[in-house]
PDB file of C-alpha atoms in Angstrom:
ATOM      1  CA  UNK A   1       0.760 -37.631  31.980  1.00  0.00           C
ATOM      2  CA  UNK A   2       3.668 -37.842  29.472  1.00  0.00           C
ATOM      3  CA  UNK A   3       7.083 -39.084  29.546  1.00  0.00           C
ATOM      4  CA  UNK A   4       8.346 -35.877  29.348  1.00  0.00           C
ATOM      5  CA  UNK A   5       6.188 -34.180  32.772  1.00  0.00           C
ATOM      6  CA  UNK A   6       7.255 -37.541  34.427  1.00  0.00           C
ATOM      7  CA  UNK A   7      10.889 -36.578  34.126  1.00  0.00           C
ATOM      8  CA  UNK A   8      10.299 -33.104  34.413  1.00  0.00           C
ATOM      9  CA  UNK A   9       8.679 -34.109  38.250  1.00  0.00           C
ATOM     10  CA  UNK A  10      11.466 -36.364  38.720  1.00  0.00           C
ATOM     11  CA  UNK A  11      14.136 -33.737  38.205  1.00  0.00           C
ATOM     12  CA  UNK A  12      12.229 -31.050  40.424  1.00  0.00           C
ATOM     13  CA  UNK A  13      12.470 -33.649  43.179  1.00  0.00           C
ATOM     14  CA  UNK A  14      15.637 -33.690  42.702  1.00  0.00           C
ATOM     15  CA  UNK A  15      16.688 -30.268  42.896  1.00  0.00           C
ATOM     16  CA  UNK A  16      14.781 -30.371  46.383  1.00  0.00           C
ATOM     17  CA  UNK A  17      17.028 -33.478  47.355  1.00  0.00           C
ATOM     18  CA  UNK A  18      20.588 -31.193  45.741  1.00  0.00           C
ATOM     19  CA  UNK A  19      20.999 -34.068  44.193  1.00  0.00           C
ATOM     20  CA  UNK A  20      24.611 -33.593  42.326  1.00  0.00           C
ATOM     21  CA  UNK A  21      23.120 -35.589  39.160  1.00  0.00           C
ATOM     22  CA  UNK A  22      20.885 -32.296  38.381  1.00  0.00           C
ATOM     23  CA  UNK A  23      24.002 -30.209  37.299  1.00  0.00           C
ATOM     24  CA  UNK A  24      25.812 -33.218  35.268  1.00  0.00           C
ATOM     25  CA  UNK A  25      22.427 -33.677  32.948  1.00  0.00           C
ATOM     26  CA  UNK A  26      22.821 -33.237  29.302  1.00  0.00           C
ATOM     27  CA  UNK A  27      20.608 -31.303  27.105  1.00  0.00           C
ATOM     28  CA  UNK A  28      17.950 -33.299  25.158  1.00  0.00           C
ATOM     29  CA  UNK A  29      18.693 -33.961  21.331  1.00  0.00           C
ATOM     30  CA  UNK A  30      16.714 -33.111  18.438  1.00  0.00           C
ATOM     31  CA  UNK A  31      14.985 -36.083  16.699  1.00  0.00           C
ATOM     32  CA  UNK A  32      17.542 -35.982  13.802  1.00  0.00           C
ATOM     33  CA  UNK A  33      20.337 -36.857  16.077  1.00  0.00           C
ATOM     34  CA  UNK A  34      18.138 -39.697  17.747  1.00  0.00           C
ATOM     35  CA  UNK A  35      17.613 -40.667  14.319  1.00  0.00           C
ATOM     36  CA  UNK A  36      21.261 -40.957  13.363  1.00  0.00           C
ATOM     37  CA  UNK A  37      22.118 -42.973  16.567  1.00  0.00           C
ATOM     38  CA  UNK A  38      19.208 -45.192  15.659  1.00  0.00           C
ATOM     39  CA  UNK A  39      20.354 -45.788  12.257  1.00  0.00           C
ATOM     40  CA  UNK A  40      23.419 -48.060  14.122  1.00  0.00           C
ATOM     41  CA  UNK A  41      21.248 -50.536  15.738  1.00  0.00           C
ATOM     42  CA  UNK A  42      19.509 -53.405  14.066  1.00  0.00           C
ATOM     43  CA  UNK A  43      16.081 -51.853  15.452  1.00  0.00           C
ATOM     44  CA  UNK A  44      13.761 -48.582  15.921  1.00  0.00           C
ATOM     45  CA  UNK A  45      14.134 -47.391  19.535  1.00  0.00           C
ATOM     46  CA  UNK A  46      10.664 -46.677  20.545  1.00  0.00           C
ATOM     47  CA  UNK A  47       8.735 -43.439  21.006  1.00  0.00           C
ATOM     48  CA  UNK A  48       8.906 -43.269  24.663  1.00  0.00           C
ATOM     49  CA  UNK A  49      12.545 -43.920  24.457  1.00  0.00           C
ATOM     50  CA  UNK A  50      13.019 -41.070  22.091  1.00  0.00           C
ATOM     51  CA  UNK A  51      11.347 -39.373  24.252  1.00  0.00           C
ATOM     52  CA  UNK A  52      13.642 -39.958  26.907  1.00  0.00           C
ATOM     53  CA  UNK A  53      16.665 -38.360  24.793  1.00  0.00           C
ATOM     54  CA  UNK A  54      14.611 -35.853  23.435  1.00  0.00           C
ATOM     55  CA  UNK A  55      14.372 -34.234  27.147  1.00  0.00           C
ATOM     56  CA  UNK A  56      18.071 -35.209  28.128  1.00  0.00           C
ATOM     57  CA  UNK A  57      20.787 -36.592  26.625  1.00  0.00           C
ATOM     58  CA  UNK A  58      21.793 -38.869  29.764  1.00  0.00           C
ATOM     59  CA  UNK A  59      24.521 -37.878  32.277  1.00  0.00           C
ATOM     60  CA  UNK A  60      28.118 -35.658  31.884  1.00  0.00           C
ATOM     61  CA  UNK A  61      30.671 -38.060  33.617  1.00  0.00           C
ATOM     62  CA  UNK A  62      34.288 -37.803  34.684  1.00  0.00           C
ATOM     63  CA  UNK A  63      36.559 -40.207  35.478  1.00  0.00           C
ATOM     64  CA  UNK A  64      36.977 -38.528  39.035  1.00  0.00           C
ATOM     65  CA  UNK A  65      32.921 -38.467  39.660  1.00  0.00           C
ATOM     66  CA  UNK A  66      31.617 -40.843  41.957  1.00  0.00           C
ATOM     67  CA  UNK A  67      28.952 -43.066  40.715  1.00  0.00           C
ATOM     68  CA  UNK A  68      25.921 -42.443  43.431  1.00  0.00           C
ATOM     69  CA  UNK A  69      26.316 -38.935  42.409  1.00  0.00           C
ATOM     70  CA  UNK A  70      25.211 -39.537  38.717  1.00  0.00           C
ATOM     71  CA  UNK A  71      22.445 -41.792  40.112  1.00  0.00           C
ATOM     72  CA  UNK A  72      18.836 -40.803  38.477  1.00  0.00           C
ATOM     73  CA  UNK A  73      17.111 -43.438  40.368  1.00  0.00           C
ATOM     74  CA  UNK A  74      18.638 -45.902  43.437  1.00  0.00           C
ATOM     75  CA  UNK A  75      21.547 -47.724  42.050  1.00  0.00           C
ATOM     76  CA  UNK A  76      21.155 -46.437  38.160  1.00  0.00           C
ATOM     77  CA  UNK A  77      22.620 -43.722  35.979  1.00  0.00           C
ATOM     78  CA  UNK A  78      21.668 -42.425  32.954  1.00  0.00           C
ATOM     79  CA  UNK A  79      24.007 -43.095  30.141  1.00  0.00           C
ATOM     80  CA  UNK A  80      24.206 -40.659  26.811  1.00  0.00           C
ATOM     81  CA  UNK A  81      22.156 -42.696  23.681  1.00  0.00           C
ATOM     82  CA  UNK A  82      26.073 -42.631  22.142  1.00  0.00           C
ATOM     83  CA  UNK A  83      27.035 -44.313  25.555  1.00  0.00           C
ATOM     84  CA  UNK A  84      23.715 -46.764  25.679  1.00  0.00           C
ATOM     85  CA  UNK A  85      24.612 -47.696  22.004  1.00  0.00           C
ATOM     86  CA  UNK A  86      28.178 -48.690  22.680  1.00  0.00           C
ATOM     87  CA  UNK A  87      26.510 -50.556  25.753  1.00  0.00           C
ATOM     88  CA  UNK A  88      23.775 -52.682  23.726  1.00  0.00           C
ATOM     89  CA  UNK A  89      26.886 -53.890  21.336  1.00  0.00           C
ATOM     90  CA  UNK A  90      29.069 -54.574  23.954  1.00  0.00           C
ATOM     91  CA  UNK A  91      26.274 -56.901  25.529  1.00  0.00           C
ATOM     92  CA  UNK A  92      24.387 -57.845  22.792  1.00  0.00           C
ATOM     93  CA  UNK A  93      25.870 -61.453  22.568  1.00  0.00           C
ATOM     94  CA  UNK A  94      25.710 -62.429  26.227  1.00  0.00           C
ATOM     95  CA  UNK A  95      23.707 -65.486  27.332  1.00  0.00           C
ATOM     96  CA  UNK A  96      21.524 -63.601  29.066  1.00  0.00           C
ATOM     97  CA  UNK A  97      20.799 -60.784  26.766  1.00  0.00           C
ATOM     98  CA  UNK A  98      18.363 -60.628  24.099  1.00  0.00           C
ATOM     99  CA  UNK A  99      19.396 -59.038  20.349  1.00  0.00           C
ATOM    100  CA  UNK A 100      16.676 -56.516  20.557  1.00  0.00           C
ATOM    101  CA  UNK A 101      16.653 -55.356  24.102  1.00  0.00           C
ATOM    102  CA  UNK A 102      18.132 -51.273  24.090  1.00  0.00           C
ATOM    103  CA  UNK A 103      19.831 -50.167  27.687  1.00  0.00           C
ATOM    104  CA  UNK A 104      18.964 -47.057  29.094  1.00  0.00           C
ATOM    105  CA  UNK A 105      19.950 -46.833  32.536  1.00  0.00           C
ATOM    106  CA  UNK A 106      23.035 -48.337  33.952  1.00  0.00           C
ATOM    107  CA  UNK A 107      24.535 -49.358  37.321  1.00  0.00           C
ATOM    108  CA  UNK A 108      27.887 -49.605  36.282  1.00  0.00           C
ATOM    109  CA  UNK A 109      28.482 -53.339  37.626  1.00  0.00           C
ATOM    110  CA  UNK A 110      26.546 -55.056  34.603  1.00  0.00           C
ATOM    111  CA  UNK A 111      22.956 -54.446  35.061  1.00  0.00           C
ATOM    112  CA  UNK A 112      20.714 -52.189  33.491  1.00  0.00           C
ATOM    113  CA  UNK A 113      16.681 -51.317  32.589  1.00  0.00           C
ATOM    114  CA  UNK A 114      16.594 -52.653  29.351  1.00  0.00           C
ATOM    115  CA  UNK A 115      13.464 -51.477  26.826  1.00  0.00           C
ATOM    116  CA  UNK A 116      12.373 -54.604  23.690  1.00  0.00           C
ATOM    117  CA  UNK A 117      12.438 -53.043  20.518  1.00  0.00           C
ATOM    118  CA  UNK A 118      11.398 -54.206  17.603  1.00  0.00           C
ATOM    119  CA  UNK A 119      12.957 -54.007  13.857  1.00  0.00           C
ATOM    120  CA  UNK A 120       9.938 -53.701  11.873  1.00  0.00           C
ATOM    121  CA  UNK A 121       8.322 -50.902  13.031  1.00  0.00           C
ATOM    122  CA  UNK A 122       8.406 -48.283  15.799  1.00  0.00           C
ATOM    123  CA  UNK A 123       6.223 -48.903  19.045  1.00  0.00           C
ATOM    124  CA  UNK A 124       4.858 -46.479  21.172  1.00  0.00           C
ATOM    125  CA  UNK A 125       5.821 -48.069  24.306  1.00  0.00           C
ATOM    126  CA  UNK A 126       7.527 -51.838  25.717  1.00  0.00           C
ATOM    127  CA  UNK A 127       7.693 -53.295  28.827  1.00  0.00           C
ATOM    128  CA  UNK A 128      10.923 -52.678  31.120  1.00  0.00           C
ATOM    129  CA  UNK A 129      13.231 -55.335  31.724  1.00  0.00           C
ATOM    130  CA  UNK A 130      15.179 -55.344  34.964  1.00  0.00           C
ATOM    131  CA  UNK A 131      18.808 -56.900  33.479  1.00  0.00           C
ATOM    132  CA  UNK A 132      20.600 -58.417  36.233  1.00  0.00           C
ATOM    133  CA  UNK A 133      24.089 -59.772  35.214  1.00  0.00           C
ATOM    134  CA  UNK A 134      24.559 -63.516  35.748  1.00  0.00           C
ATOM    135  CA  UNK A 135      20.887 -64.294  36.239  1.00  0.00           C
ATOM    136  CA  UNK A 136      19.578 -66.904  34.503  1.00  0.00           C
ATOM    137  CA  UNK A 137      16.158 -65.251  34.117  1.00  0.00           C
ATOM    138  CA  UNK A 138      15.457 -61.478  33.551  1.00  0.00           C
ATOM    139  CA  UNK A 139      12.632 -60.255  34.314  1.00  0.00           C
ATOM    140  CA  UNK A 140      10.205 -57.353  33.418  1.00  0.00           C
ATOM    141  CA  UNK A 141       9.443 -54.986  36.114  1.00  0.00           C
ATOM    142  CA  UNK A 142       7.386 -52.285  34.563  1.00  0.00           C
ATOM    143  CA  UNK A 143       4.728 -52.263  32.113  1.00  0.00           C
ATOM    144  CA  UNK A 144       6.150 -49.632  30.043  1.00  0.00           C
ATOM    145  CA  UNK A 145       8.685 -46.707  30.234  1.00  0.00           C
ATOM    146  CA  UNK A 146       5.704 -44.562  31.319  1.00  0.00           C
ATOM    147  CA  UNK A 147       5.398 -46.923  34.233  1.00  0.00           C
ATOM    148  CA  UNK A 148       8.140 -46.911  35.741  1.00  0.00           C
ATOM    149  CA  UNK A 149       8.856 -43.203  35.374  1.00  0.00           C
ATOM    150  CA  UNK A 150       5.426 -42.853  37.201  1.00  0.00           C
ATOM    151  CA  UNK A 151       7.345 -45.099  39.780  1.00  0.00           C
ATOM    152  CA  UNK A 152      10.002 -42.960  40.324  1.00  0.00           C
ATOM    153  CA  UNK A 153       8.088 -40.048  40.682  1.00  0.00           C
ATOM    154  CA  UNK A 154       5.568 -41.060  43.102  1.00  0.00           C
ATOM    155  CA  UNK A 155       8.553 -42.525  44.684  1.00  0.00           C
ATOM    156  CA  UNK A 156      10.428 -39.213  45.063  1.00  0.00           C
ATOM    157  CA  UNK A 157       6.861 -37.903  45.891  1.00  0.00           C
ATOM    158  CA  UNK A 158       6.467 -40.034  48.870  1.00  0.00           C
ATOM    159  CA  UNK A 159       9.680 -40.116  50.749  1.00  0.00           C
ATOM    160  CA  UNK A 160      10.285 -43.895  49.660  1.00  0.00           C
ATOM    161  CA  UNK A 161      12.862 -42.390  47.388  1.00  0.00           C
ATOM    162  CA  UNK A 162      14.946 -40.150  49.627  1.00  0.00           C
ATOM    163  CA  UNK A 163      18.834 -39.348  50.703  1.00  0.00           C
ATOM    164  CA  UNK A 164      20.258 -41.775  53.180  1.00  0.00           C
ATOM    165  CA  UNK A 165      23.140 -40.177  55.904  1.00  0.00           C
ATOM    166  CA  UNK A 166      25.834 -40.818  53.280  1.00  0.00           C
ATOM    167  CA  UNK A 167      23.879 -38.482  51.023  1.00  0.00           C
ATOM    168  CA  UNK A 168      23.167 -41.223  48.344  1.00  0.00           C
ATOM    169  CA  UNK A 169      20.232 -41.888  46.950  1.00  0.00           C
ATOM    170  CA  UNK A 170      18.367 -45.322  48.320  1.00  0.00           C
ATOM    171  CA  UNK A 171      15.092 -46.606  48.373  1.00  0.00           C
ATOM    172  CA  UNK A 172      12.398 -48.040  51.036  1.00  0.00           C
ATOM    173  CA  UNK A 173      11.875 -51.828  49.557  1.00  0.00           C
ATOM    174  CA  UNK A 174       9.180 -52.584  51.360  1.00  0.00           C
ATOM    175  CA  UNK A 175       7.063 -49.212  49.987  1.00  0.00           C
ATOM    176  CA  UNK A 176       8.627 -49.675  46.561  1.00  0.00           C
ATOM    177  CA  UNK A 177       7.068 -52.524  45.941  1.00  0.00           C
ATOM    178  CA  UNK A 178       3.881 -52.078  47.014  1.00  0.00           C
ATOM    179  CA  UNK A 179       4.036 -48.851  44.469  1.00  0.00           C
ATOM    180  CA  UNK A 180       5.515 -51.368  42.117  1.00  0.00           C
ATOM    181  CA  UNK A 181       2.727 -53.376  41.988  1.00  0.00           C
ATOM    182  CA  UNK A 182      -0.396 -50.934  42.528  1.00  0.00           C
ATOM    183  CA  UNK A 183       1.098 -49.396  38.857  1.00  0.00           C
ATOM    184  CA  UNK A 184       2.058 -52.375  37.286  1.00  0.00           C
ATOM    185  CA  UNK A 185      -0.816 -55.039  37.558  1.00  0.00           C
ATOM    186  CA  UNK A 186       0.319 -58.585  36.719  1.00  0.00           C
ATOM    187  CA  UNK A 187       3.778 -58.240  36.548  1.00  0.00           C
ATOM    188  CA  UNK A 188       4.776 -61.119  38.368  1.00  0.00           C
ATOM    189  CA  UNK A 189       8.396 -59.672  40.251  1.00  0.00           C
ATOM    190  CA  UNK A 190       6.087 -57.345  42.438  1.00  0.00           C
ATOM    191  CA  UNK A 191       3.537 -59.895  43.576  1.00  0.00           C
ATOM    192  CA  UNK A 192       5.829 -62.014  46.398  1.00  0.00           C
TER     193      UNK A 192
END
């Protein structure tokens, strides 16, 4: 399945939670425009996260929104590639960040999923760091973008992903991880 039918499953799960975030996604951009936001970092974003902006351009935000309501996933938003861009430069000399790592969804406190790309060429696909602000170690958590989207569908899928009585998005840990870890072999966060 593509990274495109992943996020197409993901938002038709969320139109059956009414999920505010599914009126306050952008339009995907053409690769020209991906191209021109590229051209300001010091690497090539890779395919699946062109991908990613090719179906939407992140989330429409206003200053009076609340932040679960933007959430694509439990405890993450997804920022506009003009928005992830100003991100990665604002980060990109912190101790724990690394000069190539390109941030694609944000929690609004300092941590983020984080994609390696590389300056050379363009890859088809990197593992997904899990960017937690102030930790000493950050780890990856999925395999590839693919991966995790897979993740999050299943996740809607299965209920482990669901609406909690504040009508914010949260997630069953326990289930999570066993998904986790049945779709991302050897990654060592989902294995305690």
């Amino acid at each position: 399945m593509s990274i495109r039918q992943h996020l197409d499953e993901i938002l038709v799960h969320l139109i059956r939670l009414e999920h505010p975030v599914v009126h306050r996604l952008r339009p995907g951009i053409p690769p020209d425009q991906i191209a021109d936001m590229e051209s300001q970092l010091p690497f090539l974003l890779s395919t699946e996260l062109s991908a990613l902006y090719a179906w939407r351009n992140g989330t429409t935000s206003l200053s009076s929104d609340i932040l679960t309501d933007l959430y694509l996933i439990p405890g993450f938003y997804f920022p506009t590639l003009e928005e992830a861009v100003r991100m990665f430069y604002e980060r990109r000399f912190s101790p724990q960040w690394r000069e190539n790592w390109f941030p694609f969804l944000a929690d609004g406190a300092g941590d983020f999923y984080a994609a390696p790309c590389c300056r050379e060429s363009r890859t088809l696909q990197t593992e997904i760091i899990g960017f937690i602000h102030g930790e000493p170690v950050q780890e990856t958590e999925f395999l590839s973008l693919e991966n995790m989207l897979k993740t999050a569908s299943l996740s809607y899928g299965a209920g482990i992903y669901f609406m909690d009585e504040d009508d914010t998005l949260d997630v069953d840990d326990t289930a999570y991880q066993a998904l986790a870890r049945n779709l991302n072999p050897g990654v060592s966060i989902w294995q305690s």
